[in-house]
Amino acid sequence: MRKAIKKYFEYLWKQAKKERKSEILRLVNKKKQKNLKLLDLGCDNGDYSLKLGKRLRTNAIYGIEINQKAANEARKKGIEVKTSDLNKKFPFRKESFDIIVADQVIEHLHDLDNFVSEIKRTLKPDGIAVVSTENLASWHNVFALLVGHQPFTGPTPSQKHVVGLHPLTPSITSMKRKYEHTYLMPPHTKVLSLKAMKDLFKSYNFRIDAVSTHGYLPLPPCLSSFFEKVDPYHAFFITIRIHKDNKNKSLLKIVIDKDKKL
C-alpha cells in the first residue's frame, strides 16, 4: 500500500512537472521578434535552455549556473554560461536580455530582493520574464501543517539531515540522488505562495500579465486541470509572466517634457 501511494505521488509530480515545462515554453513564445537574447537562470546542463531557444528561434542563449560540472555541459551545447551565484549581482550588463526564465530557482535563494532587482536590471525595457516555483499554499503543504509537520516544500531547516515528513526522499542520500543538479544549492530557503510571489514582483514595479498553475494534489491530472483554474492559490506549481512596468517612467517623461516647454 505504501509503495503504491509513493508511486502515485511520484506520478503526480512528474505529470505536473511536464505540464509546467510545456507551459513555460508557451509563455515565452509571446515574444515574436527576431534575434532575441535569452537568459536562463539556473540553466543546469542546458537541455531545457536549448528547448527555450528553439521555441524562440534564437541561438543567443545565455545562462547562469552555480554547478561547474553542469555549466561545462551547457557550454558544450553552445550556451554562453557564467558560473555564478544568483544571490549576487548577475554578471551581465544592464538591459541585456529580451527574455529571462527562472524555473524552480527562486526557492533556493536567500536574497530575493537582489534576485528580483537583478532581473529588472538585466531585462530590456520591453522584455519579459517567466518565473516558476513550488507553492507554499499547495494543499499537501497545508495538510502537513495541519498535522504538525514542516511543509513538504519547505523552508528546509537542515542541509545535512531530512527534517520533517518526506516520503518520496526519506534520506539525504536519496534526496541528493534524485536532485543531484541542486547539490551545490542551499535547500528550499524561501518558499512562496502565489499571492506572495505576485506581491514581491509588483513591489519592484513589474506588471504581471499571465499566471499559470499545474498540479492540484492529491487529485489526478483529469481532475486537477479543472481545480487549478478554479483555485490557483492552492495548486502545486505556480508560474508568472512579468513585464517591466514603464508607465511611471512614461508619465515622468511627459511631465518633464511639459516643464521644458514652459
XYZ file of C-alpha atoms in Angstrom:
262
model
C 0.000 0.000 0.000
C 2.796 2.392 0.965
C 4.679 1.734 -2.288
C 1.510 2.284 -4.300
C 0.906 5.664 -2.617
C 4.527 6.663 -3.224
C 4.284 5.723 -6.911
C 1.023 7.647 -7.240
C 2.509 10.861 -5.844
C 5.655 10.452 -7.950
C 3.379 10.172 -10.975
C 1.503 13.352 -9.969
C 4.800 15.220 -9.515
C 6.183 14.094 -12.883
C 2.951 14.941 -14.686
C 2.760 18.409 -13.113
C 6.431 18.992 -13.962
C 5.842 18.012 -17.598
C 2.863 20.378 -17.853
C 4.832 23.190 -16.185
C 7.729 22.875 -18.631
C 5.345 22.933 -21.598
C 3.552 25.986 -20.213
C 6.800 27.935 -19.804
C 7.582 27.258 -23.467
C 4.167 28.647 -24.341
C 4.584 31.733 -22.146
C 7.958 32.756 -23.587
C 6.587 32.433 -27.100
C 4.775 35.756 -26.694
C 7.921 37.471 -27.973
C 7.816 37.333 -31.773
C 10.845 39.486 -32.627
C 13.947 38.119 -34.313
C 17.429 37.902 -32.783
C 16.113 37.624 -29.235
C 18.563 37.239 -26.344
C 17.547 34.658 -23.754
C 18.886 34.272 -20.209
C 18.128 31.032 -18.346
C 18.720 31.437 -14.607
C 19.900 28.151 -13.130
C 20.339 26.636 -16.588
C 21.718 23.291 -15.297
C 23.168 21.259 -18.220
C 21.453 23.399 -20.847
C 18.938 20.861 -22.166
C 15.896 22.959 -21.304
C 17.697 26.164 -22.317
C 18.017 24.723 -25.822
C 14.291 23.949 -25.891
C 13.577 27.553 -24.925
C 15.926 28.788 -27.639
C 14.307 26.533 -30.217
C 10.847 27.839 -29.316
C 12.109 31.422 -29.662
C 14.061 30.630 -32.842
C 17.226 32.098 -31.375
C 20.790 30.911 -30.870
C 21.609 33.767 -28.474
C 21.191 31.642 -25.361
C 22.852 32.643 -22.088
C 22.772 31.042 -18.676
C 23.856 31.391 -15.078
C 24.656 28.165 -13.220
C 26.357 27.624 -9.854
C 27.291 23.987 -10.568
C 30.549 23.995 -12.551
C 30.033 20.487 -13.948
C 26.554 21.349 -15.237
C 27.799 24.696 -16.568
C 30.533 22.949 -18.579
C 27.979 20.555 -20.086
C 25.814 23.515 -21.112
C 28.808 25.261 -22.703
C 29.473 22.182 -24.844
C 25.952 22.632 -26.228
C 26.701 26.168 -27.374
C 25.239 28.088 -24.448
C 27.108 31.125 -23.087
C 27.197 30.237 -19.390
C 28.504 32.244 -16.447
C 29.295 30.260 -13.303
C 27.841 32.434 -10.580
C 25.577 32.639 -7.531
C 22.094 34.034 -8.203
C 22.120 35.651 -4.762
C 24.725 38.046 -6.154
C 24.795 40.592 -8.973
C 24.251 38.929 -12.347
C 27.453 39.024 -14.472
C 25.747 40.835 -17.361
C 25.230 44.447 -18.371
C 22.096 46.493 -17.822
C 19.175 45.807 -20.199
C 20.900 42.892 -21.963
C 18.051 40.401 -22.426
C 14.688 40.167 -24.152
C 13.591 37.144 -22.141
C 14.637 35.815 -18.729
C 13.479 32.438 -17.398
C 13.811 31.202 -13.806
C 12.293 27.747 -13.339
C 12.480 26.211 -9.842
C 15.256 28.548 -8.740
C 13.798 31.260 -6.517
C 13.043 28.837 -3.670
C 16.763 28.022 -3.313
C 17.859 31.642 -2.809
C 18.231 33.677 0.370
C 18.366 37.182 -1.152
C 15.176 37.584 -3.169
C 15.456 41.378 -3.213
C 18.735 41.088 -5.093
C 17.326 38.397 -7.391
C 14.253 40.398 -8.414
C 16.162 43.669 -8.791
C 18.787 41.935 -10.954
C 16.086 40.536 -13.236
C 14.796 44.085 -13.561
C 18.271 45.494 -14.210
C 19.261 42.997 -16.917
C 15.876 42.871 -18.673
C 15.299 45.178 -21.637
C 12.523 47.800 -21.264
C 10.154 45.753 -23.449
C 11.419 42.383 -22.196
C 9.542 39.651 -20.355
C 10.462 37.219 -17.598
C 8.873 33.908 -16.645
C 9.327 32.716 -13.060
C 8.118 29.367 -11.715
C 8.324 27.764 -8.273
C 6.566 25.372 -5.902
C 3.621 26.784 -3.981
C 3.813 27.064 -0.198
C -0.002 27.124 -0.079
C -0.402 23.884 -2.057
C -2.841 21.561 -0.301
C -0.170 18.975 0.540
C 1.767 21.672 2.425
C -1.404 22.856 4.168
C -2.091 19.262 5.223
C 1.450 18.869 6.588
C 0.968 21.956 8.764
C -2.432 20.741 9.967
C -0.882 17.535 11.317
C 2.039 19.423 12.864
C 4.756 18.810 10.258
C 7.028 21.161 8.348
C 5.578 21.886 4.866
C 6.848 19.343 2.317
C 8.094 22.149 0.061
C 9.978 23.854 2.881
C 11.555 26.045 4.059
C 14.052 23.287 4.829
C 15.669 23.598 8.290
C 18.774 21.481 7.570
C 21.061 20.771 4.633
C 22.613 17.752 6.360
C 19.527 15.952 7.637
C 15.988 15.306 6.440
C 13.759 17.229 8.836
C 10.034 16.669 8.557
C 7.959 14.242 6.526
C 9.421 13.458 3.081
C 8.100 10.065 1.917
C 9.483 10.413 -1.633
C 13.009 11.234 -0.387
C 13.300 9.870 3.184
C 17.094 10.290 3.442
C 19.740 12.827 2.423
C 21.314 10.161 0.177
C 18.068 9.564 -1.715
C 17.415 13.313 -1.871
C 20.851 14.033 -3.386
C 20.450 11.131 -5.810
C 17.075 12.404 -7.004
C 18.048 16.086 -7.126
C 21.746 15.809 -7.994
C 21.667 19.023 -10.048
C 20.802 21.024 -6.907
C 23.553 19.527 -4.729
C 25.577 22.769 -4.566
C 22.498 24.900 -3.897
C 21.038 25.581 -0.474
C 17.800 23.673 0.171
C 14.441 25.419 -0.191
C 15.053 28.542 1.884
C 12.353 30.938 0.595
C 9.079 29.250 -0.275
C 6.328 31.496 -1.641
C 2.594 31.371 -2.077
C 1.143 32.687 -5.329
C -0.046 35.879 -3.645
C 3.361 36.467 -2.057
C 5.180 35.933 -5.360
C 2.879 38.367 -7.151
C 3.314 40.951 -4.387
C 7.097 40.552 -4.462
C 7.416 41.324 -8.171
C 4.794 44.084 -8.053
C 6.799 45.785 -5.301
C 9.634 46.119 -7.844
C 7.254 47.655 -10.401
C 6.781 44.566 -12.522
C 3.461 44.071 -14.271
C 2.067 40.524 -14.172
C 0.228 39.612 -17.365
C -0.092 35.828 -17.005
C -0.474 33.338 -14.160
C -0.365 29.580 -14.672
C -0.617 26.695 -12.200
C -0.048 22.943 -12.500
C -0.876 20.045 -10.233
C -3.574 20.002 -7.565
C -2.556 17.401 -5.021
C -3.783 14.787 -4.328
C -6.092 14.845 -7.360
C -5.194 13.032 -10.621
C -4.499 15.121 -13.758
C -8.003 14.569 -15.165
C -9.427 16.477 -12.179
C -6.540 18.775 -11.257
C -6.707 20.630 -14.587
C -10.178 21.871 -13.572
C -9.366 22.766 -9.961
C -6.134 24.570 -10.945
C -8.265 27.099 -12.808
C -10.972 27.364 -10.129
C -8.495 27.627 -7.239
C -4.988 28.547 -8.485
C -3.883 29.623 -4.998
C -3.643 26.017 -3.768
C -2.072 24.401 -6.852
C 1.322 22.646 -6.719
C 3.446 24.645 -9.193
C 2.923 28.389 -9.740
C 4.244 30.316 -12.747
C 4.012 34.002 -13.632
C 4.978 36.047 -16.690
C 6.070 39.594 -15.927
C 6.970 42.807 -17.735
C 8.771 45.896 -16.579
C 6.119 48.487 -15.715
C 7.302 51.578 -17.571
C 4.096 53.562 -17.052
C 5.564 55.651 -14.252
C 8.644 56.443 -16.352
C 6.455 57.448 -19.281
C 4.374 59.746 -17.085
C 7.522 61.289 -15.626
C 8.893 61.895 -19.127
C 5.642 63.640 -20.129
C 5.832 65.903 -17.060
C 9.489 66.742 -17.749
C 8.751 67.500 -21.404
C 5.900 69.815 -20.400
C 8.138 71.615 -17.906
C 10.748 72.160 -20.614
C 8.147 73.698 -22.928
C 7.004 76.047 -20.166
